[in-house]
Tab-separated table of C-alpha atoms in Angstrom:
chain	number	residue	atom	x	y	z
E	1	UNK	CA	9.476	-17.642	7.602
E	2	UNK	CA	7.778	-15.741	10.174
E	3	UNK	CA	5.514	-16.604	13.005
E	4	UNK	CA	2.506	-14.750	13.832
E	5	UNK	CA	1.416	-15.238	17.311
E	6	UNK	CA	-0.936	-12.014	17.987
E	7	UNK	CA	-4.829	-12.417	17.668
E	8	UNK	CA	-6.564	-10.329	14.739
E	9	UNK	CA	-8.156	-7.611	17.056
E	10	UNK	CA	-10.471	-4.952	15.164
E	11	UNK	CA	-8.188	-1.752	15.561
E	12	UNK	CA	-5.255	-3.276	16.282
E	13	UNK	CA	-3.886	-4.377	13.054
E	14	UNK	CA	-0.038	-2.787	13.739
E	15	UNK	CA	0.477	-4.886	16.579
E	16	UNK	CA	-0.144	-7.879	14.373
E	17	UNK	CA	1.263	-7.195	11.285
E	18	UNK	CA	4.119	-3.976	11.634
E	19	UNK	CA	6.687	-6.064	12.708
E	20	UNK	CA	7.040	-7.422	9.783
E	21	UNK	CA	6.316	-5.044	7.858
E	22	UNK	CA	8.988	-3.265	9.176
E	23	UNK	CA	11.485	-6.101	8.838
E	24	UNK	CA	11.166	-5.947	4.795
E	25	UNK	CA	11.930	-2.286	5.367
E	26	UNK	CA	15.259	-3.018	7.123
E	27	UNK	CA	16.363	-5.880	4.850
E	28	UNK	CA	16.033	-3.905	1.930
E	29	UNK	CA	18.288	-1.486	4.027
E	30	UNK	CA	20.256	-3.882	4.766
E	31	UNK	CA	20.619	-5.611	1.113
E	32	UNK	CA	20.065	-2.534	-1.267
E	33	UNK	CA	21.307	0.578	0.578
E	34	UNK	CA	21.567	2.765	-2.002
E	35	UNK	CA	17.119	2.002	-2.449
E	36	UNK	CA	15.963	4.161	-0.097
E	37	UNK	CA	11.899	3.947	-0.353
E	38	UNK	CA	10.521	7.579	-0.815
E	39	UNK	CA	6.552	6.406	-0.154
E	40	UNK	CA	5.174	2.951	1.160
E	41	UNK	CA	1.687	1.957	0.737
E	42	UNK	CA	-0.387	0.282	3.049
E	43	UNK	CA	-3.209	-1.984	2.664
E	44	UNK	CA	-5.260	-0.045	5.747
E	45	UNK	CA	-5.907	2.915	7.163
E	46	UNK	CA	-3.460	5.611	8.611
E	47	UNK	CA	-5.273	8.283	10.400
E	48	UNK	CA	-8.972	7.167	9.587
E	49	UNK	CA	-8.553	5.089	12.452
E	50	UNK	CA	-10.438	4.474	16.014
E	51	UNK	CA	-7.527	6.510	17.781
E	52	UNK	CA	-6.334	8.179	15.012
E	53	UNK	CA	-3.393	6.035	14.493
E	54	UNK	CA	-3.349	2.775	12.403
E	55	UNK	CA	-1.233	0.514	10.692
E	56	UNK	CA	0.133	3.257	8.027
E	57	UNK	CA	1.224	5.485	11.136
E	58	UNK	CA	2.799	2.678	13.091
E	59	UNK	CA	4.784	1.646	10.175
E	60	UNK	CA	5.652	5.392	9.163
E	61	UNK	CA	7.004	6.210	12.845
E	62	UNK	CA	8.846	2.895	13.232
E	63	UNK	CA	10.563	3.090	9.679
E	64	UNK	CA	10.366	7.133	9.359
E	65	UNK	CA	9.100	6.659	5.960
E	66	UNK	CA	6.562	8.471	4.479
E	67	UNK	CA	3.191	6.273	4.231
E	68	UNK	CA	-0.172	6.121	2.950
E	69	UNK	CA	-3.291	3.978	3.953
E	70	UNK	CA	-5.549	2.509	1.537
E	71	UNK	CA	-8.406	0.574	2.633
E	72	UNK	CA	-10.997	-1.298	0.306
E	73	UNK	CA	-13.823	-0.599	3.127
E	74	UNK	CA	-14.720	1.838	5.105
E	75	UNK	CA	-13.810	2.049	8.761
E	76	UNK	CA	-16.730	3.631	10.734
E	77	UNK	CA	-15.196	6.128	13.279
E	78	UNK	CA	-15.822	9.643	14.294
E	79	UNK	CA	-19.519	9.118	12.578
E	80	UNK	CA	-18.736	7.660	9.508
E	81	UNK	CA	-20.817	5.376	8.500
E	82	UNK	CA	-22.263	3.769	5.359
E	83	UNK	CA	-25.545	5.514	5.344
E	84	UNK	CA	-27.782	7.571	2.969
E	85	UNK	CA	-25.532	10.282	2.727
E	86	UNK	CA	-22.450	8.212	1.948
E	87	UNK	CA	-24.047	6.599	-0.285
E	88	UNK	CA	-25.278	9.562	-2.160
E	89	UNK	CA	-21.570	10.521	-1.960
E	90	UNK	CA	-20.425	8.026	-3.688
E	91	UNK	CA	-23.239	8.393	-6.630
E	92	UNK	CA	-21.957	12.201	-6.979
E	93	UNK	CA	-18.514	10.127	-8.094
E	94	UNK	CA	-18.511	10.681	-11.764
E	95	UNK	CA	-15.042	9.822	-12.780
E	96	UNK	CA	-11.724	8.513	-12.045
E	97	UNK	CA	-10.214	11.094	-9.874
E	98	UNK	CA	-13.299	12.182	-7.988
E	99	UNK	CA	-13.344	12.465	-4.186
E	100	UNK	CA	-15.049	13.464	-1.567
E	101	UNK	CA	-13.754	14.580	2.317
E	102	UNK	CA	-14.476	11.837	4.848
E	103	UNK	CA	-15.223	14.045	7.752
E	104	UNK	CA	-16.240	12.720	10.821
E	105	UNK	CA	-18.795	14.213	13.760
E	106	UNK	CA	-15.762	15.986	15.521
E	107	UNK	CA	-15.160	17.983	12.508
E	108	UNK	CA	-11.738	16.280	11.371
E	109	UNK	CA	-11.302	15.218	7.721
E	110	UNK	CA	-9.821	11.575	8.379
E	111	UNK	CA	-9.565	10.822	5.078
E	112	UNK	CA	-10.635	10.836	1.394
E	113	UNK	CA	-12.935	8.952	-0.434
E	114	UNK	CA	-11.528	8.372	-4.151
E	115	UNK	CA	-13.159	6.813	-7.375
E	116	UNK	CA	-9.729	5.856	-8.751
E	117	UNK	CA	-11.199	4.536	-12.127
E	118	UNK	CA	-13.676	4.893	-14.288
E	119	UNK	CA	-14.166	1.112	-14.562
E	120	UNK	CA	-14.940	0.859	-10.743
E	121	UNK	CA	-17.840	3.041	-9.260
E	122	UNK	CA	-16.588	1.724	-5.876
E	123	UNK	CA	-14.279	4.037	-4.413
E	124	UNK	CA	-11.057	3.768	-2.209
E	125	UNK	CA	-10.728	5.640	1.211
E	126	UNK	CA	-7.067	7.101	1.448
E	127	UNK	CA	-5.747	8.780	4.465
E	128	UNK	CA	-2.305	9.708	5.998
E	129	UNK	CA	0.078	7.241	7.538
E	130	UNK	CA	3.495	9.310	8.115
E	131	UNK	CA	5.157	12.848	6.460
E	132	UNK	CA	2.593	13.355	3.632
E	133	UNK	CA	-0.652	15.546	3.173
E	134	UNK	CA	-3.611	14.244	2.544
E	135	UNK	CA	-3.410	16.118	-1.382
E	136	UNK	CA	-0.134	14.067	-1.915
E	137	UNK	CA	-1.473	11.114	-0.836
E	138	UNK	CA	-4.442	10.696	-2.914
E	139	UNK	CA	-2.532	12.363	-6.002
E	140	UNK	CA	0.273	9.389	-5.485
E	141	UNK	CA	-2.598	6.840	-5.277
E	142	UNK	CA	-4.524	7.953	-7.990
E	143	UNK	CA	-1.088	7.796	-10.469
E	144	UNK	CA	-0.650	3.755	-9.267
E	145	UNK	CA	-4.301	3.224	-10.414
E	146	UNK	CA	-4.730	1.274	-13.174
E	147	UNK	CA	-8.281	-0.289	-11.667
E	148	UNK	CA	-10.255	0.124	-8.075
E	149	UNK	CA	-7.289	-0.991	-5.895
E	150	UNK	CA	-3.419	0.444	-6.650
E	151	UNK	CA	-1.348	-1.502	-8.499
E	152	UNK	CA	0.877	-2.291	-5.897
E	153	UNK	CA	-1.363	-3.557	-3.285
E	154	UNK	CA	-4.070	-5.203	-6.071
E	155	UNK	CA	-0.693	-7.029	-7.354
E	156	UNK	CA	-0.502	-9.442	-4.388
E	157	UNK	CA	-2.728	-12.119	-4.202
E	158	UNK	CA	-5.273	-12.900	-1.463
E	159	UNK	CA	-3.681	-14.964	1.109
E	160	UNK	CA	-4.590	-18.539	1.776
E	161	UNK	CA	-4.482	-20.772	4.433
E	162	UNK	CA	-3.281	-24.670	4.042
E	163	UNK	CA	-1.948	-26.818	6.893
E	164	UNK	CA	1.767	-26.952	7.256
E	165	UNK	CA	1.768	-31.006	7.684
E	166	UNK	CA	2.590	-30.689	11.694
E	167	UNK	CA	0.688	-30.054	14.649
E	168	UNK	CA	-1.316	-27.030	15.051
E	169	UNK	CA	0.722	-24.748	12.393
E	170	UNK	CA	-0.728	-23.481	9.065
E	171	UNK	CA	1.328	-22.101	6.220
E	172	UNK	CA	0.145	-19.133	4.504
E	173	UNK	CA	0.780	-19.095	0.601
E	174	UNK	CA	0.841	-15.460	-0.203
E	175	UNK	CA	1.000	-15.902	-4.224
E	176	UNK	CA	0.749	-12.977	-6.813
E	177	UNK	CA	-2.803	-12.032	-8.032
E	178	UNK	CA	-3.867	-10.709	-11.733
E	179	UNK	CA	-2.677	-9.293	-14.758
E	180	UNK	CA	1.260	-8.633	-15.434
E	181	UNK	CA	2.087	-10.543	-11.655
E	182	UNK	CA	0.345	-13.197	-12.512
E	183	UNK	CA	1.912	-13.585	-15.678
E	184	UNK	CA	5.029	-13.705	-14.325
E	185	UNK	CA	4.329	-16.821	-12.196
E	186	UNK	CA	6.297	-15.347	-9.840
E	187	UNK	CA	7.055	-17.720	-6.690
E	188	UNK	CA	4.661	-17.814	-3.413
E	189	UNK	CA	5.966	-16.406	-0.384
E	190	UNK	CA	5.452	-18.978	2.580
E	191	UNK	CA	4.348	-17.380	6.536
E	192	UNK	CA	4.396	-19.610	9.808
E	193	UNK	CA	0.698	-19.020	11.195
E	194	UNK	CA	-1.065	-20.254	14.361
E	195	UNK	CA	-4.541	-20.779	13.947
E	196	UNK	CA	-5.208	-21.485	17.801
E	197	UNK	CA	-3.655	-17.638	18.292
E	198	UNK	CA	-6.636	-15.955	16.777
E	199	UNK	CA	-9.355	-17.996	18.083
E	200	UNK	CA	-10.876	-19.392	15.367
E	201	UNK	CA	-10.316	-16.112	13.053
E	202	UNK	CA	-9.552	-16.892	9.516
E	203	UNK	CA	-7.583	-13.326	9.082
E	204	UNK	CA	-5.263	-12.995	6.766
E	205	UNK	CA	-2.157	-12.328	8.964
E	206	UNK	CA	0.129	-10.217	6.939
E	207	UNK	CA	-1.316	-7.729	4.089
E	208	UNK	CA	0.868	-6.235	1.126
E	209	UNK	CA	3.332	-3.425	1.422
E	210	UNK	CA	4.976	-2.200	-1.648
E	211	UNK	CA	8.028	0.001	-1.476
E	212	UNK	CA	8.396	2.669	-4.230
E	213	UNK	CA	11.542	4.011	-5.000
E	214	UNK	CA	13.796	4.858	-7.854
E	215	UNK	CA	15.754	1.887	-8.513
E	216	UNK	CA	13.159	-0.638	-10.348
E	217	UNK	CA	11.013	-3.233	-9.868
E	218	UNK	CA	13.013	-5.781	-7.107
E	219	UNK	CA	11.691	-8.921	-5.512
E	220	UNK	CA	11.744	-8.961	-1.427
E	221	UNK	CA	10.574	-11.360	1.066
E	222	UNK	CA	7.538	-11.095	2.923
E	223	UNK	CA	5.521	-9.688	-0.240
E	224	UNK	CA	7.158	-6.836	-0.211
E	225	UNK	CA	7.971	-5.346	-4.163
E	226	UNK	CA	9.848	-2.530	-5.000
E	227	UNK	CA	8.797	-0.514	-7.927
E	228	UNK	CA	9.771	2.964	-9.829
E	229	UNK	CA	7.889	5.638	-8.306
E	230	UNK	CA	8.387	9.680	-7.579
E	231	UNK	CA	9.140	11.974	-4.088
E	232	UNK	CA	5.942	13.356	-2.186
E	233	UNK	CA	6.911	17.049	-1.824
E	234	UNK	CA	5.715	17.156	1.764
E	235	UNK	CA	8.660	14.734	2.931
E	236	UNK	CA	9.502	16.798	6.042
């Protein structure tokens, strides 16, 4: 049980959610030392980001594990934006494995737009959290892909708010979405959340992280999974 007490504010996603994040990090530490993660990834952005610098970078620097944002939706910074041309971008998509450079008005690539499927014409924008390239990142993604959204983020259900049965608290039921998790029936994870703390916001208050690592598939708190996965060659 955790309790959230910091406001969903647009851009400042790490200061709601990294703590805990970063608190499944440490207890698998803590319980399963000899799992170190080699990659986490994040359900938001890393470097396509406002300042440069969101949730996949905060939890990269605080845990000093390599980390990669994926975001459903893209953030309009630097330019961006979902016009014409991004559009016709997207169209030029013909496969799984197609991308395109998000580059922004100051001439930075923040990220990359990938079609990660061919089921899904909707593509993925994947940028750098923490010690990886760009390359890596989307090449790491890409593998996890089994539909639009990685397997290990599109694995945990949306999150759900029902009242906790006292006062102003709200539990939020964090239960395992689709395909092989949901065939599991695998148990619901259960948050503390304050609903007077984010004035009125219906946010979810904690996204997935999945931890991949060498040792197997491994059930943590806070919807955190482990699950087999490989090194990113730009570790350092």
């Amino acid at each position: 049980m955790v309790t959230v007490s910091a406001p969903y504010v647009a851009g400042f996603l790490a200061f709601r959610e990294a703590p805990f994040l970063v608190e499944a990090a440490q207890r698998l530490q803590e319980r399963e030392p000899g799992l170190r993660p080699q990659v986490l990834l994040i359900d938001g952005n890393g470097m396509l980001h406002h300042r440069g610098f969101g949730v996949a970078c905060h939890l990269g620097v605080l845990t000093d594990l390599p980390c990669i944002g994926v975001a459903k939706n893209l953030l309009q910074v630097d330019g961006l934006a979902k016009d014409e041309l991004h559009k016709e971008q997207i169209r030029d998509l013909q496969t799984g494995g197609d991308v395109f450079p998000l580059m922004g008005t100051s001439g930075r690539v923040l990220g990359m737009a990938l079609r990660s499927c061919n089921k899904s014409k909707k593509p993925i924008y994947v940028s750098v959290g923490h010690r990886t390239c760009l390359e890596s990142a989307v090449r790491l993604v890409l593998s996890c892909c089994r539909y639009r959204i990685p397997e290990p983020i599109r694995q945990l259900a949306p999150t759900k708010l029902v009242p906790a049965g006292s006062g102003s608290c709200w539990q939020v039921s964090l239960g395992r979405g689709g395909g092989v998790a949901s065939a599991r029936q695998e148990a619901a994870e259960r948050l503390t959340y304050d609903p007077e703390s984010t004035s009125g916001s219906t946010c979810p208050p904690h996204r997935g992280m999945w931890l991949l690592s060498q040792g197997g598939r491994k059930r943590l708190s806070l919807s955190a999974n482990l699950a087999p996965g490989r090194s990113c060659p730009e570790q350092t």
